[in-house]
Amino acid sequence: MTGARKRSAINPSRRSRREKSGARFQNLADALAQIGRSFYQRGWVFGTSGNFSAVVSERPLRLAITPTGLDKGALEAGQFLEIDEAARVVRGNGMPSAETGLHLAIVRTRGAGAVLHTHSLWSTVLSDVFSADGALALDGFEMLKGLRDIHTHEHREILPIFENCQNIAQLATQVEALLKHEPAVHGFLLRRHGLYTWGQDLAEAKRHVEILEFLLEALGRSRTGV
Amino acid sequence: MTGARKRSAINPSRRSRREKSGARFQNLADALAQIGRSFYQRGWVFGTSGNFSAVVSERPLRLAITPTGLDKGALEAGQFLEIDEAARVVRGNGMPSAETGLHLAIVRTRGAGAVLHTHSLWSTVLSDVFSADGALALDGFEMLKGLRDIHTHEHREILPIFENCQNIAQLATQVEALLKHEPAVHGFLLRRHGLYTWGQDLAEAKRHVEILEFLLEALGRSRTGV
Amino acid sequence: MTGARKRSAINPSRRSRREKSGARFQNLADALAQIGRSFYQRGWVFGTSGNFSAVVSERPLRLAITPTGLDKGALEAGQFLEIDEAARVVRGNGMPSAETGLHLAIVRTRGAGAVLHTHSLWSTVLSDVFSADGALALDGFEMLKGLRDIHTHEHREILPIFENCQNIAQLATQVEALLKHEPAVHGFLLRRHGLYTWGQDLAEAKRHVEILEFLLEALGRSRTGV
Amino acid sequence: MTGARKRSAINPSRRSRREKSGARFQNLADALAQIGRSFYQRGWVFGTSGNFSAVVSERPLRLAITPTGLDKGALEAGQFLEIDEAARVVRGNGMPSAETGLHLAIVRTRGAGAVLHTHSLWSTVLSDVFSADGALALDGFEMLKGLRDIHTHEHREILPIFENCQNIAQLATQVEALLKHEPAVHGFLLRRHGLYTWGQDLAEAKRHVEILEFLLEALGRSRTGV
C-alpha cells in the first residue's frame, strides 16, 4: 500500500473536500470565462481591461479570479487563478489582477459571492461628468427592481464615485470604509475607469452589471434632452 | 385492460386535444425562447427584465408565458409556464411573471395571439421625456406600414404612456380601459419602464417590437437635431 | 423514348441554358439571403422592411428578388422569386416586393447587377433632416473611394432625397428620370424611409450599402458637434 | 538522387528556414484574418476599408499584409500576401494594400511587429473635429494603461492627425518623420479616414486598436456634455 493511498484511507473527508473545491473552482472559472467573453462582445472590457472573481470557499477564503493582462475576448477557464485571503495564488499560473485588493475588500465587507468589474463607455464617461458630486443617482426606473432587495421603481440608487488611483491598497481602504457605512449600495464607479458591482452569486453579479450599465446609458442619453 | 386505456378508448378526442395542446405549447415556448434570446442580444431585456407570452388555446384560455426572474440570455423552452385565464399555472414549475395581469388584459381586449414586453433604452428614455403629454407620436415613417392594418406612411401612430406602478391589477384596469377605447393603438409605454406590444400571432408581435423600437430610436436621435 | 427525352436530345443547348440559369438563380438567392440576414443583424432591415435583388440574366431580363413581407432575420434562398422585366413571377411562390418597380428602374437605367434597399436608422433620420434640400452631400471622406469609379477622398457624393410615396409606379418614373440625368449618383434616399443603392454585381452593391450607411452615421453624429 | 534532394541535403538549414518562415506566415495570416473579421463585425472596416499587417521576418524584412479591395467580413488567411521591404509580393497573388508604404514606414521607425488600420466612425468624425489642432489628446483614463509602457492613468496620450492624402509615398515620409521625433506616440489619425496603430506583436496591436477606439468614442460622447 502506498503512502498516498494510506493518507486518503486515513482521512477521506479531507481528500473529498479538496476534490469538491477543485470541481467548484472549475465550474466558477467556466462561468466567469463565459461571462467575460460576452462582456467583451458588448465592448465592456476592451484591451485586457476588466476583471472578474467568484468565491470558491468561504473558510478558508478562496477566490477564482482573472489573472492580469488577458484579452477578455478569448478568456478561458484554464486561465483563471485561485487565490487566498491575502491574494496569494494557490492554484494556476500567473499574477492575479492588479485590482485583486478591491475584490477582496468587497467580498469581506459585503459577503459577496462574486465581483465583476467593467470598463464600459458610459461608466467611463459619467464617472467623470459627475465626479465633482462624488456620486450619481439612478432614480425611478423599473429596471432598479432587478437589484437585490429593491422591490419598487420608487427607489433612488446612489452610485458612489471614487477618484481613480494606482495605489490599490489605499483605494481598497476607501472602498471598504464606504461599503461598511453604506450598506444599501450595489456598486460604485472609479473615475474615468469603470464600474464595480457584485452579488450573492455570479448570476446576481452579472444581473447587476447589466442593470447598472443599462441605467448609466439611459442617464447618459437623457442628459442632452436625449 | 387498465382504466387509463379504457378512458382513452372511450374518449379519444379529449386525449388527442390534450396532446395537440401540449405540442402547441412546446412550439410556442420554443419560438418565444428564441425571440427572447435575440432580444437579449440586442440589449432589450437586460437583467431578467422583459416578459413574453403567446396564446396556446382560446377556449379555455391558456397562455405560454415566461416565469419571473429569468436571465433572458439563457432562456429555454423548458422554463416556460402555461397559465389559465386567472393566471394559475397549469403546466410547468415556477411563478408566472409579475406582469401577467397586463398580458391577460391585452389578450382579452385585443384578441392578441402573442404579447411581448421589452425594457429597451429608447422606450425607457422617451417614456420619461414625453410622460407629461401622456403619449408620444410616431409620424410619417415608411416603417409604420409594418404595423397591422397600416397601409401608408401617412399615418400618425399614438403610443400612450402610463405612469409606472407596482400595483399590476390597477395598471391592468387602466390598460384594459384604454385599449377598449383606443382600438387603433398597437402598443403602449410604461414610464421609465418599457414597451408593450402584441400581434395576432407571435411573428406579428415580434415585427411590432422591431418597428416600434426602431421608431423610438429614430425619434430619440432626431430630437437633438439628430 | 418519352417526349421529354426527345426534346432534350433535339435541343440540348436550350436545356443547358435553363439549367445554368437555375443554378445562377440559386447562387444569387443564397448570397442575397446571407446578406439580408447580416443586414438584419445590424438593424438595417427590421420588421420585414428592406428588399434585395440581383440580375439572373440580362436577355431576357430576369431578377432574383425578395418576396414581400418576410422577416429578414430568417431569410432563406428558397423564399426568393424570379421575375421578368414586367415584374411577373417566373419562378417561386409569393408576391414580389411592393417596391419591385424601383429595382427594375435602377437595373434598366444603370445596368446594375444588384440592388439593395435598407431601412436604417441614419437613412431614416437624415433623409428627413435634409428633405428640404432635396439631397445631402457626403464630402471629403476616404471611405468614398470604395464607391465605383471614385479614386480620391476629394469627392462630393450627392445623395438625392425623394419624398416618400405609396405610388411606386410614379416614384419609379421620378427615380428613372433622375438616374438618367445624374449618372454620377451611387444611391438615393426616400424620405423617412431608407436607402437604395446598387452595384455591377452583388459584392459591389453590398459594399455601397456599407459605405453609404457608414457615411450617413458619420454625418449624423457630426451634426451636433458630435 | 534528384537535384532537389541534393540541395536540401547540402543545405538543410536554408530549407528549414524557408519552411519555418512559411509556417510563421500561415499563423500570422490566420490570426490577422480572424482579427479582421472581428473588426468588421464591430463596423470598423466596412466596405473593403482597413488593412492589416504583421512581420514574418526581420532580416530580410517580410510582412504578411492584406491585399487591396477585400471584404473584411469574409477575410481568409489564404488571401494574404507576403511582401518584402520594397513592397514587392514574394508570396500569394494580388496587389498589396495601397497603403503598404505606411505599414512599412511604421515597421521601420518603431520596430513594430504588427500594424492595424481601421476606418471607424469615431476616428473618422474626431479626426475632422480636431483637424485644425493637428492632434487630439486622450487624458486621464485608466484604459490608457493598456498602451505599451504606460503605467498610470495620469497620462496624456497625443494622437497626431495628418491631413488625408492620396500620395502615399508623401504621407509615408511625413509619418516617418513624425514617428522618429515623437517616440511616445502609440498611433495616429488620418483626417476623415481612420486610425493607425501598431504593437510589438499582433496581440499588442489589437489591444491598442481596442483602447484607442474606446477612448475616441468616450471623447466623442463627452464633447456634447455626453
mmCIF file of N, CA and C in Angstrom, chain A residues 38-46 49 119-121, chain D residues 42 143 214:
data_model
loop_
_atom_site.group_PDB
_atom_site.id
_atom_site.type_symbol
_atom_site.label_atom_id
_atom_site.label_comp_id
_atom_site.label_asym_id
_atom_site.label_seq_id
_atom_site.Cartn_x
_atom_site.Cartn_y
_atom_site.Cartn_z
ATOM 1 N N SER A 38 -18.749 37.334 -23.092
ATOM 2 C CA SER A 38 -19.974 38.042 -23.517
ATOM 3 C C SER A 38 -19.850 39.543 -23.219
ATOM 4 N N PHE A 39 -19.196 39.913 -22.124
ATOM 5 C CA PHE A 39 -18.975 41.341 -21.834
ATOM 6 C C PHE A 39 -18.035 41.951 -22.888
ATOM 7 N N TYR A 40 -17.039 41.181 -23.283
ATOM 8 C CA TYR A 40 -16.129 41.651 -24.336
ATOM 9 C C TYR A 40 -16.915 41.930 -25.615
ATOM 10 N N GLN A 41 -17.807 41.007 -25.975
ATOM 11 C CA GLN A 41 -18.623 41.216 -27.179
ATOM 12 C C GLN A 41 -19.397 42.530 -27.097
ATOM 13 N N ARG A 42 -19.848 42.903 -25.890
ATOM 14 C CA ARG A 42 -20.604 44.162 -25.732
ATOM 15 C C ARG A 42 -19.686 45.388 -25.664
ATOM 16 N N GLY A 43 -18.360 45.175 -25.695
ATOM 17 C CA GLY A 43 -17.443 46.313 -25.642
ATOM 18 C C GLY A 43 -17.231 46.841 -24.232
ATOM 19 N N TRP A 44 -17.510 46.013 -23.218
ATOM 20 C CA TRP A 44 -17.396 46.461 -21.817
ATOM 21 C C TRP A 44 -16.025 46.175 -21.208
ATOM 22 N N VAL A 45 -15.193 45.369 -21.865
ATOM 23 C CA VAL A 45 -13.880 45.022 -21.300
ATOM 24 C C VAL A 45 -12.836 44.938 -22.416
ATOM 25 N N PHE A 46 -12.719 46.050 -23.160
ATOM 26 C CA PHE A 46 -11.768 46.107 -24.270
ATOM 27 C C PHE A 46 -10.326 46.157 -23.755
ATOM 28 N N SER A 49 -8.865 45.124 -20.357
ATOM 29 C CA SER A 49 -9.430 45.753 -19.154
ATOM 30 C C SER A 49 -10.466 44.832 -18.510
ATOM 31 N N HIS A 119 -15.116 48.106 -17.783
ATOM 32 C CA HIS A 119 -14.619 49.412 -18.251
ATOM 33 C C HIS A 119 -15.507 49.855 -19.406
ATOM 34 N N SER A 120 -16.743 50.107 -19.156
ATOM 35 C CA SER A 120 -17.638 50.432 -20.262
ATOM 36 C C SER A 120 -17.553 51.907 -20.617
ATOM 37 N N LEU A 121 -18.106 52.213 -21.783
ATOM 38 C CA LEU A 121 -18.136 53.597 -22.236
ATOM 39 C C LEU A 121 -18.889 54.502 -21.280
ATOM 40 N N ARG D 42 -17.585 44.679 -35.739
ATOM 41 C CA ARG D 42 -17.771 45.909 -34.955
ATOM 42 C C ARG D 42 -18.014 47.148 -35.827
ATOM 43 N N MET D 143 -7.989 53.309 -18.973
ATOM 44 C CA MET D 143 -7.798 52.480 -20.162
ATOM 45 C C MET D 143 -6.441 52.729 -20.831
ATOM 46 N N PHE D 214 -11.963 52.803 -28.164
ATOM 47 C CA PHE D 214 -12.789 53.042 -26.978
ATOM 48 C C PHE D 214 -12.646 54.496 -26.506
#
